[in-house]
Tab-separated table of C-alpha atoms in Angstrom:
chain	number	residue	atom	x	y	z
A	1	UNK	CA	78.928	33.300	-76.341
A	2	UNK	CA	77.744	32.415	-80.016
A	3	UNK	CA	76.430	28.738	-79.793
A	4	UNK	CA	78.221	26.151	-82.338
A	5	UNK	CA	76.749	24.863	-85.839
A	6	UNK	CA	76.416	21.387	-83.873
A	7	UNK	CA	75.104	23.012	-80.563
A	8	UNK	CA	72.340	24.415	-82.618
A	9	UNK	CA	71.433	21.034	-84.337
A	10	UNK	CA	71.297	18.918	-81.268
A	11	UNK	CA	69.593	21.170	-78.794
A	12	UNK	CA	66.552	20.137	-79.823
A	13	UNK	CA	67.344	17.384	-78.270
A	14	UNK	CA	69.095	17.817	-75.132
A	15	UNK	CA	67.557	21.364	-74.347
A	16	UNK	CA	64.053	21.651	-72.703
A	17	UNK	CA	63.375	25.201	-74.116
A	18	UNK	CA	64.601	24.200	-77.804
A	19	UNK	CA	61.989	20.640	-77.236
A	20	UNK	CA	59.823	23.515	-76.496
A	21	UNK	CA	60.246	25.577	-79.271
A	22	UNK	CA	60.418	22.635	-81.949
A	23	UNK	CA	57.980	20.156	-80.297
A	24	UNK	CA	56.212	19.592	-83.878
A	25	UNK	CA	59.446	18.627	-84.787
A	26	UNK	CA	60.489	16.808	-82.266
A	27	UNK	CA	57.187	15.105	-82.127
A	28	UNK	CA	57.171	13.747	-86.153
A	29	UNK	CA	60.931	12.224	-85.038
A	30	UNK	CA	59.727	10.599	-82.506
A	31	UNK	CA	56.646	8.960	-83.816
A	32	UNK	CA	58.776	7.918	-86.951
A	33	UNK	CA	61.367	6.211	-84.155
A	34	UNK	CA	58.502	4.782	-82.279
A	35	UNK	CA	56.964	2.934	-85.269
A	36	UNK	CA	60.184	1.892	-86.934
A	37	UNK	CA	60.692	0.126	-83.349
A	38	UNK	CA	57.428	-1.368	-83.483
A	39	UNK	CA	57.639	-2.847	-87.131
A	40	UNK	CA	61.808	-4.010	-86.362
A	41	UNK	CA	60.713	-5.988	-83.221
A	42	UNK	CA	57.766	-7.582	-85.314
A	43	UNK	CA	60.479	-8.533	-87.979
A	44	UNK	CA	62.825	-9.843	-85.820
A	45	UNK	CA	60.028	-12.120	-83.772
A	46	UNK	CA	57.460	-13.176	-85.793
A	47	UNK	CA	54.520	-12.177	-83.243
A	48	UNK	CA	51.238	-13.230	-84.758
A	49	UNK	CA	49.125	-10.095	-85.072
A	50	UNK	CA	51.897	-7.988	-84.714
A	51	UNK	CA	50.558	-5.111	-86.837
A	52	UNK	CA	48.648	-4.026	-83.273
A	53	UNK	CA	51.873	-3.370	-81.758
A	54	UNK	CA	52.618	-0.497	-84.515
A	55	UNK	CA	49.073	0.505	-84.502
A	56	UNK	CA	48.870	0.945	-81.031
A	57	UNK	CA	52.286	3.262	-81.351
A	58	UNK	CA	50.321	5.397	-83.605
A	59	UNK	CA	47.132	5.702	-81.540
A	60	UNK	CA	49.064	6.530	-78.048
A	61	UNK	CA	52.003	9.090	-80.058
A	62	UNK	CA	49.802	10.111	-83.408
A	63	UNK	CA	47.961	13.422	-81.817
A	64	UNK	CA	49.821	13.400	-78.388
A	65	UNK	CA	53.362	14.819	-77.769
A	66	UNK	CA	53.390	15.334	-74.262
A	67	UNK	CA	54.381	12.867	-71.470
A	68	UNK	CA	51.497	13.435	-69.212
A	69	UNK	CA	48.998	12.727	-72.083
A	70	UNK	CA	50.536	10.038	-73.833
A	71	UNK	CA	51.097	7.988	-70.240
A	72	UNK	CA	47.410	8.139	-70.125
A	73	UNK	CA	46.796	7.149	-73.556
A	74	UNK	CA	48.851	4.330	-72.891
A	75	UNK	CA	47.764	2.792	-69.412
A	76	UNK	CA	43.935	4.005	-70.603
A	77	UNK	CA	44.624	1.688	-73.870
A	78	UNK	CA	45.922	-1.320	-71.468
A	79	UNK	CA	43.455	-1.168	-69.518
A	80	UNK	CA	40.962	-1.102	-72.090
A	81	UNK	CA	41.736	-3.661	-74.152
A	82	UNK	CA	42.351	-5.910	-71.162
A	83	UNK	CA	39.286	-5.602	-69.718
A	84	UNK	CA	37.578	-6.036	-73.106
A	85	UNK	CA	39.687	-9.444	-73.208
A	86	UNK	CA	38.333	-10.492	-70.223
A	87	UNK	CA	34.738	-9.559	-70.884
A	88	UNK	CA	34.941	-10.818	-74.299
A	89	UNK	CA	35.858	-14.526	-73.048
A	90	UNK	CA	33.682	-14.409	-70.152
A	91	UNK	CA	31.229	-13.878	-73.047
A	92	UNK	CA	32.718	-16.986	-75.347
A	93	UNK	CA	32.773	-19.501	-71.921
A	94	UNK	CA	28.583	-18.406	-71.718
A	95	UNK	CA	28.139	-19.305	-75.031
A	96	UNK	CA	29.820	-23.363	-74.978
A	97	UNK	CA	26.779	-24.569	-73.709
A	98	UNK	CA	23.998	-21.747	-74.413
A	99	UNK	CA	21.828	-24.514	-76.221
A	100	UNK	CA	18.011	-22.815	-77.309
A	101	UNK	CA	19.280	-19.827	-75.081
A	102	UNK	CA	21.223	-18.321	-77.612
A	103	UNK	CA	18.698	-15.170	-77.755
A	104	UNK	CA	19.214	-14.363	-74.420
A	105	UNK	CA	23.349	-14.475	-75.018
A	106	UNK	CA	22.962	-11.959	-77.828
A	107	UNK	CA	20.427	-9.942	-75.525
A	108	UNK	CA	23.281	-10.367	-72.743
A	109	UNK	CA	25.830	-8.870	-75.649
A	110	UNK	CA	23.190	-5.939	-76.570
A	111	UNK	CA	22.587	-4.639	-72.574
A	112	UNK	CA	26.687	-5.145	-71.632
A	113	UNK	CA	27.415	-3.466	-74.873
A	114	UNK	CA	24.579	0.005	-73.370
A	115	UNK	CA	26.490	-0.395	-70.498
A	116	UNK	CA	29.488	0.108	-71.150
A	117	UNK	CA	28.751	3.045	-73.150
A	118	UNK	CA	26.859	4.523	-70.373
A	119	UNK	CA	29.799	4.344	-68.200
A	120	UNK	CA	31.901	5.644	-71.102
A	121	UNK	CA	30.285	8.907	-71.402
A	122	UNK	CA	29.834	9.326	-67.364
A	123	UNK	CA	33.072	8.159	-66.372
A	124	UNK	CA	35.461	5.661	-68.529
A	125	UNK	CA	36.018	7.348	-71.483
A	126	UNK	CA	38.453	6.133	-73.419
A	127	UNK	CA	39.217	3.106	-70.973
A	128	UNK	CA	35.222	1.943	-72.051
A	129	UNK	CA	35.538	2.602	-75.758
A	130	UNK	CA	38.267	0.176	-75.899
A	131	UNK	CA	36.705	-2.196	-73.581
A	132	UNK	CA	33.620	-2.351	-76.024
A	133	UNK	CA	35.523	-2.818	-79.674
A	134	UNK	CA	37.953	-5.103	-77.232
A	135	UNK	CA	35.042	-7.514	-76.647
A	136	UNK	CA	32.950	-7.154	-79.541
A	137	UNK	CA	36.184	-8.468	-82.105
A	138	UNK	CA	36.139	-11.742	-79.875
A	139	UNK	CA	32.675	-12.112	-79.721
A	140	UNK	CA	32.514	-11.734	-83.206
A	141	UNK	CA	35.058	-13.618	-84.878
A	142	UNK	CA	33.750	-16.136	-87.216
A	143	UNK	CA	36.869	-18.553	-85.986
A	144	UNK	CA	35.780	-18.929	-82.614
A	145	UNK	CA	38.586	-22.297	-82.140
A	146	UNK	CA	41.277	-20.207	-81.813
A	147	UNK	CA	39.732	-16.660	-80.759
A	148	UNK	CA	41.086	-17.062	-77.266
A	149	UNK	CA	44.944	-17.192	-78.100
A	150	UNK	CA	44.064	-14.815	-80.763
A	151	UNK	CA	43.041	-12.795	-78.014
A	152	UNK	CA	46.372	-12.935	-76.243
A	153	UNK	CA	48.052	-12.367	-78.923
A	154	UNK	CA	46.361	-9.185	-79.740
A	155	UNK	CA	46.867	-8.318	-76.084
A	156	UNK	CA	50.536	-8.465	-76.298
A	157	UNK	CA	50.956	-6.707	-79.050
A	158	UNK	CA	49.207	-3.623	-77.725
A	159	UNK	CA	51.444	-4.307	-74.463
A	160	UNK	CA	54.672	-3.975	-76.451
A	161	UNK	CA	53.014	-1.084	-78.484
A	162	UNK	CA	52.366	1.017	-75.460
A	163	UNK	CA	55.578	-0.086	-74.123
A	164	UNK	CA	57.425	1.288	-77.166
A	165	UNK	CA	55.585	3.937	-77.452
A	166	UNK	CA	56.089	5.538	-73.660
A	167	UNK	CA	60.050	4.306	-73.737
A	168	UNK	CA	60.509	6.394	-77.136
A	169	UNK	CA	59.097	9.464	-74.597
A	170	UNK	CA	61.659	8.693	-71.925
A	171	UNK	CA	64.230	9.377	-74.407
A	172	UNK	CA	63.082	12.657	-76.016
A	173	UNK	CA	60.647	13.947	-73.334
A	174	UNK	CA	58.156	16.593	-74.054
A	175	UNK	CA	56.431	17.446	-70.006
A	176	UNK	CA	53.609	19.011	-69.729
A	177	UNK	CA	54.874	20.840	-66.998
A	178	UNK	CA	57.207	22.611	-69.057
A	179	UNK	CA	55.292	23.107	-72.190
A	180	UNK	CA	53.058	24.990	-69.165
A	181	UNK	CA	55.784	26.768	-67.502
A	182	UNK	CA	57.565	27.695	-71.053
A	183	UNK	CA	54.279	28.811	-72.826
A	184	UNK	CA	52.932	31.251	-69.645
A	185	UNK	CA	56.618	32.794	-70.075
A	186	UNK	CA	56.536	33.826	-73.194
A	187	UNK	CA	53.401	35.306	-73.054
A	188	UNK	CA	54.701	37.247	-69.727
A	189	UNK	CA	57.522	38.376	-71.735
A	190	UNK	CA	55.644	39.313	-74.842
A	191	UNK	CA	52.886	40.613	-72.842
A	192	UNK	CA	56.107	43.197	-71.498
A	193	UNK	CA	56.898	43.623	-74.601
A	194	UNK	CA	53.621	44.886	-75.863
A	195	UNK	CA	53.132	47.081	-72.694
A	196	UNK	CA	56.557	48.602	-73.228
A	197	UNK	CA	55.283	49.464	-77.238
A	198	UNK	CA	51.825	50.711	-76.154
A	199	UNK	CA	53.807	53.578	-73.663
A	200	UNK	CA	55.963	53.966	-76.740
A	201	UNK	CA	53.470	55.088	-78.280
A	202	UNK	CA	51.954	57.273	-75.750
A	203	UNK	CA	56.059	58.894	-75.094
A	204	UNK	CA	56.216	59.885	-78.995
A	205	UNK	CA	52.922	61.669	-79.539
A	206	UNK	CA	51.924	63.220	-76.607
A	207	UNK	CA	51.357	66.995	-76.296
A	208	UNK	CA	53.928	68.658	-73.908
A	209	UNK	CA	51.717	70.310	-70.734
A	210	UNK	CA	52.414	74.011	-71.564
A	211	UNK	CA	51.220	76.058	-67.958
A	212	UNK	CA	48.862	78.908	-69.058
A	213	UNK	CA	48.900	82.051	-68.139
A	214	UNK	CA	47.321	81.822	-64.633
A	215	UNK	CA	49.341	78.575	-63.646
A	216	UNK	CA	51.972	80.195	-60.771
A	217	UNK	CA	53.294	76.528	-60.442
A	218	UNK	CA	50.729	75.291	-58.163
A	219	UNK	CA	50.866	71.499	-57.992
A	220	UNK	CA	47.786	70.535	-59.583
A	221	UNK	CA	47.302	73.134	-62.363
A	222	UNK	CA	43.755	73.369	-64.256
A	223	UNK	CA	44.293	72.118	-67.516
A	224	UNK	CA	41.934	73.046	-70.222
A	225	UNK	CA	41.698	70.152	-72.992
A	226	UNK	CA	40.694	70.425	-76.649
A	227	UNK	CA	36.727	68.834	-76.967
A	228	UNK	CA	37.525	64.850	-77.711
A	229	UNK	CA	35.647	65.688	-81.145
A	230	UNK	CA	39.096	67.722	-81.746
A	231	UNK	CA	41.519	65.124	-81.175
A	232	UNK	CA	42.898	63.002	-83.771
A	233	UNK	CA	43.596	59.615	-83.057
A	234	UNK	CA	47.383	58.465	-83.615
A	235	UNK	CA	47.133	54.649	-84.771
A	236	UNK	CA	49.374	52.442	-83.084
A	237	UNK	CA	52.172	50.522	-84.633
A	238	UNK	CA	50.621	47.119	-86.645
A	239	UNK	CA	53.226	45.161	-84.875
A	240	UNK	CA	51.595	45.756	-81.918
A	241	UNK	CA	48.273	44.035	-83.228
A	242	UNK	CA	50.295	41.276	-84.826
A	243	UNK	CA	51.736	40.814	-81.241
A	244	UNK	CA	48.811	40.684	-78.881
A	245	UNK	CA	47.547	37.981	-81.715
A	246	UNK	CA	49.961	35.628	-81.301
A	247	UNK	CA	49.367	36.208	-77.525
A	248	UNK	CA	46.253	35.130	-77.845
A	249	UNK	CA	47.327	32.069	-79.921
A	250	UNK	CA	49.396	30.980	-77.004
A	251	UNK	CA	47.446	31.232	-74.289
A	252	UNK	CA	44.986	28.913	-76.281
A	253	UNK	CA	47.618	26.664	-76.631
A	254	UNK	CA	48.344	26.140	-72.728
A	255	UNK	CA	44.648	24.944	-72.326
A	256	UNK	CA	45.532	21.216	-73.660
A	257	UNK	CA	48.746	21.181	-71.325
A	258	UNK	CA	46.408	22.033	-68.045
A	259	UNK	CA	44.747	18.342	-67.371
A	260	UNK	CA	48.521	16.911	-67.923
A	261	UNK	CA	50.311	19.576	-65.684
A	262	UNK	CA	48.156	19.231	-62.728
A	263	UNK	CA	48.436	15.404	-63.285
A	264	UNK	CA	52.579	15.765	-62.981
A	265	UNK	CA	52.428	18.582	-60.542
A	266	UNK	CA	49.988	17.641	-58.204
A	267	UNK	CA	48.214	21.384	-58.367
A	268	UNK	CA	44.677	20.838	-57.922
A	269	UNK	CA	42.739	22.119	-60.671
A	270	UNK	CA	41.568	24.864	-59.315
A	271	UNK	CA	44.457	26.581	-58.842
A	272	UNK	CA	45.627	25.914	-62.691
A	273	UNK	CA	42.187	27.403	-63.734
A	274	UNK	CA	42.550	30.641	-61.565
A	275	UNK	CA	46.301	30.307	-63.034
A	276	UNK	CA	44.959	30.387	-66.141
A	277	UNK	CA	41.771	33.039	-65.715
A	278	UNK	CA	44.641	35.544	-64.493
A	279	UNK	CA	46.978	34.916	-67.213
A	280	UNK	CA	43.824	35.732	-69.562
A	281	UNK	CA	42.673	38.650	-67.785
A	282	UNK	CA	46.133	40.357	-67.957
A	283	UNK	CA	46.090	39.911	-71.651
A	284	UNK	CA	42.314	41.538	-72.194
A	285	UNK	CA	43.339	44.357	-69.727
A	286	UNK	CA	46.724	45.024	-72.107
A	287	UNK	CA	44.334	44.791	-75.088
A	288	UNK	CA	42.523	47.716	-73.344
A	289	UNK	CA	45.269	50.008	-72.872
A	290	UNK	CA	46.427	49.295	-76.365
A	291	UNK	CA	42.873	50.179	-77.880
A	292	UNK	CA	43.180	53.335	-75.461
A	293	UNK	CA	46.759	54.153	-76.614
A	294	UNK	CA	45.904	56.002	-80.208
A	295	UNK	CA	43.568	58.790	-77.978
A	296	UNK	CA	45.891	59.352	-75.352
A	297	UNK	CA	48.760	60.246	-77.810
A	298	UNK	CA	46.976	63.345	-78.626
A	299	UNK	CA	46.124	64.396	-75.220
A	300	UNK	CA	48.668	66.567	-73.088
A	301	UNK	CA	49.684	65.231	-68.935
A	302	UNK	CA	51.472	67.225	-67.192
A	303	UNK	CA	55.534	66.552	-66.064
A	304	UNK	CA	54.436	65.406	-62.434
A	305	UNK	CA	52.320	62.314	-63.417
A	306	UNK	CA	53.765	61.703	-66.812
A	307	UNK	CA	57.570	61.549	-64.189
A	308	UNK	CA	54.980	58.665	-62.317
A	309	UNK	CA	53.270	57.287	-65.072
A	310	UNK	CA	56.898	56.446	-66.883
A	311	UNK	CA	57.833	54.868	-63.772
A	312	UNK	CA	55.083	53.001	-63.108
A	313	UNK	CA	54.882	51.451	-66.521
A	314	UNK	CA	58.566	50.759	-66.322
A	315	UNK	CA	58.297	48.518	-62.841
A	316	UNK	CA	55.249	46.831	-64.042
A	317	UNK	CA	57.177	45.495	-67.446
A	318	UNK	CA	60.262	44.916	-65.288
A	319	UNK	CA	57.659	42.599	-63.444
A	320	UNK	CA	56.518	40.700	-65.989
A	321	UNK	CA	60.065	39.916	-67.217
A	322	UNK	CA	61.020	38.996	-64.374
A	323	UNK	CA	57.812	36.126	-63.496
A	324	UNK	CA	59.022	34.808	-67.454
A	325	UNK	CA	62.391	34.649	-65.981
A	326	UNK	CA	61.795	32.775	-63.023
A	327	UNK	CA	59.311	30.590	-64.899
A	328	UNK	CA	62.063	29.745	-67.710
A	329	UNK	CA	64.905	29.765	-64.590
A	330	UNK	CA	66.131	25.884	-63.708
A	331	UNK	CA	66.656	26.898	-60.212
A	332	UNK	CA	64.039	27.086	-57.664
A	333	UNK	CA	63.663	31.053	-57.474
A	334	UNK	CA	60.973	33.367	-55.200
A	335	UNK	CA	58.954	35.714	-57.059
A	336	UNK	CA	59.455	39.862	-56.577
A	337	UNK	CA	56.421	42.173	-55.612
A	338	UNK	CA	55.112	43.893	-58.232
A	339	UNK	CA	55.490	47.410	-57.619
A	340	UNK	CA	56.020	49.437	-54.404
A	341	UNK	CA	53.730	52.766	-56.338
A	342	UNK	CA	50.187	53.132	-55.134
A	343	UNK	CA	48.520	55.414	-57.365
A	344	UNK	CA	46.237	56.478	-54.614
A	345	UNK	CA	49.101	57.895	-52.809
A	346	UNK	CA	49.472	60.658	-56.168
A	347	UNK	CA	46.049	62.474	-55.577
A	348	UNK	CA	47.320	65.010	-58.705
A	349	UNK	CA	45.914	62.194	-61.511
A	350	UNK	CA	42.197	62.924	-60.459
A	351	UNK	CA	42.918	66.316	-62.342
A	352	UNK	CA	44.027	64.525	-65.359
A	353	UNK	CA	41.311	64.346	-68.021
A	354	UNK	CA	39.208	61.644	-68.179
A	355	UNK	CA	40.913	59.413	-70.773
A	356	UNK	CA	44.394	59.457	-68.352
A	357	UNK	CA	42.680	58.660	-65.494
A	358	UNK	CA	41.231	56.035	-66.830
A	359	UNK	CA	44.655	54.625	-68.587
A	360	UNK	CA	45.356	55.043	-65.291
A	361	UNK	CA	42.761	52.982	-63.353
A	362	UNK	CA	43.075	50.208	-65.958
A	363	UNK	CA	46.966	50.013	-65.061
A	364	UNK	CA	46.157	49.458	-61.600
A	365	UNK	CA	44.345	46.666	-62.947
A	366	UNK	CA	47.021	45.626	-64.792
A	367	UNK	CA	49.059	45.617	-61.587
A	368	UNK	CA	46.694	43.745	-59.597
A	369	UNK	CA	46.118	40.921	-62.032
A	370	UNK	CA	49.869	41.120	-62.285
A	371	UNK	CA	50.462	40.534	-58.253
A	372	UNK	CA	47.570	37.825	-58.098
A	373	UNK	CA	49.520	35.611	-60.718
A	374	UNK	CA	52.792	36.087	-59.009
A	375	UNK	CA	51.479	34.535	-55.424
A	376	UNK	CA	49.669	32.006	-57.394
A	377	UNK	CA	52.764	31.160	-58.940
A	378	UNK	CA	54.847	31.622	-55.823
A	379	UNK	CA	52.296	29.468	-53.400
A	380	UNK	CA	52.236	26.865	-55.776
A	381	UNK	CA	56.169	27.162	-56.658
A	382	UNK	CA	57.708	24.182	-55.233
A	383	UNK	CA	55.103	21.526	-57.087
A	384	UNK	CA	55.199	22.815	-60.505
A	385	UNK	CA	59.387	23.663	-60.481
A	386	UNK	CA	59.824	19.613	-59.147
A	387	UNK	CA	57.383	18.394	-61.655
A	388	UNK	CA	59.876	19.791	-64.688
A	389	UNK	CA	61.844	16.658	-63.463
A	390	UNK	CA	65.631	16.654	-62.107
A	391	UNK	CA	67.472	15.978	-65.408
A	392	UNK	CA	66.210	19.170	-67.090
A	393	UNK	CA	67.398	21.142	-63.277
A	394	UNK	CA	70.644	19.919	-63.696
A	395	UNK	CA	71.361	20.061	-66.745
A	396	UNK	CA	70.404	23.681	-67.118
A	397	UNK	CA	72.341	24.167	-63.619
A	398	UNK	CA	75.709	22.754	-65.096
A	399	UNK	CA	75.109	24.641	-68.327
A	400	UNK	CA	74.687	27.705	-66.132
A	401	UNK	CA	77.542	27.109	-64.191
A	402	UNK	CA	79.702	26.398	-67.607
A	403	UNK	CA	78.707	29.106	-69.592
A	404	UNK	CA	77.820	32.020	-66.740
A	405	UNK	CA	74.765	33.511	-68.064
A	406	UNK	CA	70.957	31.716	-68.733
A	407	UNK	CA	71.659	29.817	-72.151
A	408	UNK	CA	74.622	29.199	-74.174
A	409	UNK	CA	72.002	28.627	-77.243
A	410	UNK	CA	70.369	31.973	-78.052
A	411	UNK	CA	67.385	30.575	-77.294
């Protein structure tokens, strides 16, 4: 079914895949929302210092569009500033009656101030940077009669910042989780895709086997190959290049998503690096058999393993389309074995020159790396499909069940 003119226009906004696919978008719009919000309740209440609520929107939403991210933004910048607040007039209460000690209250300021960057770098991050400007504007200020409701103020503005900021998320979520789960599928998919054009390529150029004259159709006929020297390369299709580049451009773009998803999911971290290892080894081993792919069009197989070599190619792109389908899928699906072929069980491609058996051996790589993601996937299933959050299940279920088929947006 053809999606409507206003289907298109608002699915950025109900649909997870479309937030997906326009999450710059979606991202600017949201921001915009978030400050406007900030600035209208400063209007409409006359806060004192109230420009720190719509500065604090734009530090917590300005570089982050995900919901695992900004939530730590925000409670990191609470935190911060309210422990800064509290050092900061512990520091002011010192100083009422510091007398001739007033060296040794700036000395005080100096070795908190090494602390607290110590602990930064080791352990507090963000949380300590905040802690040190925090105290070092109350310490500071030249008006010290009114710098501890000043303070407060300043306090609860960055409260109602970070407030807006993580409601204005709520409303037009971007997960982690399924910025993960969405950008691992399409590389699966294009990652099939590329496979499928790299045998292709292979199908259209190669040499027919032609049995010589002392072939009485023995099974595993000695072929006689042209010296390598002889063989001109056939140059695969620049698409293909184009392709695997944008591959590449995606998988760098799951790295920022990792820290959030195993916050959300609950997968330790090791598991999303090994996740993640996989998913980059099965992209260099495609790159392989696409560099091999302009020899081995010029170099003749014979019927019996170019029968198993279509086959095998076939299952193992069927496989990959199906992990981006039960990645993308809102219900909670199991994933299939690879392949049932063992190429050890076809002894015939050890008589296959060198160059197919080793397009071979890197295909049972291929399949390997393919199986190993699956039952990392599969084993850690049930955390990553409940982190994507109920709303987005059930909403894709009813669509589903309204529509009969995966999306009724082209997506």
């Amino acid at each position: 079914m053809k999606p409507k003119l206003w289907q298109r226009f608002t699915a950025p906004l109900i649909e997870p895949y479309a937030r997906y696919q326009h999450a710059d978008i979606l991202h600017a719009i949201r921001l915009g929302i978030a400050v406007l919000a900030a600035l209208l309740i400063n209007s409409l209440f006359h806060i004192p210092y109230g420009e720190w609520a719509t500065i604090t929107v734009f530090v917590i939403l300005g570089l982050l569009q995900y919901q695992g991210a900004i939530y730590t933004k925000a409670k990191e910048r609470i935190l911060g500033t309210l422990l800064g607040v509290i050092v900061g007039l512990g520091f002011l209460w010192l100083s009422q009656d510091i007398g001739n000690w007033l060296w040794l209250y700036y000395l005080l300021i100096g070795i908190i101030s090494g602390i607290i960057g110590y602990i930064a770098i080791r352990q507090l991050g963000y949380i300590g940077l905040l802690t040190g400007i925090t105290m070092l504007m109350i310490v500071s200020s030249p008006d010290q009669s009114n710098v501890v409701t000043d303070g407060l103020y300043r306090a609860f503005n960055i409260l109602i910042g970070a407030g807006v900021a993580v409601a204005v998320t709520l409303v037009l979520p971007l997960k982690s989780t399924l910025m993960w789960r969405f950008l691992l599928a399409s590389n699966l998919e294009a990652c099939s895709k590329l496979y499928a054009g790299v045998s292709e390529h292979i199908e259209a150029d190669t040499p027919e086997y032609e049995p010589s004259k002392n072939d009485k159709g023995t099974s595993f006929p000695d072929i006689t190959y042209p010296a390598s020297s002889n063989m001109p390369d056939v140059p695969v299709n620049k698409d293909l290049i184009r392709e695997l580049k944008e591959i590449n451009k995606r998988l760098l773009a799951v790295r920022p998503h990792m820290a959030a998803t195993t916050s959300e999911s609950g997968i330790d971290k090791e598991t999303i690096e090994s996740i993640q290892r996989t998913h980059r080894n099965i992209i260099g081993t495609i790159d392989l058999l696409l560099s091999a792919a302009p020899r081995l069009a010029s170099i003749e197989i014979d019927d019996n393993n170019h029968v198993l070599l279509t086959h095998y190619q076939k299952e193992l792109t069927e496989a990959m389309q199906h992990m981006a389908a039960v990645l993308r899928s809102p219900s909670d699906q199991s994933f299939c074995p690879i392949t049932h072929i063992v190429v050890t069980d076809y002894p015939s491609v050890q008589n296959l020159a060198f160059e197919w058996q080793g397009y071979f051996w890197l295909t049972q790589t291929l399949q390997a790396q393919l199986q190993r993601l699956s039952d990392l996937l599969q084993s850690t299933n049930e955390q990553w499909f409940s982190a994507s959050g109920l709303r987005y299940q059930r909403r894709e279920r009813r669509r589903i069940k309204e529509h009969g088929g995966d999306t009724d947006l082209g997506l």
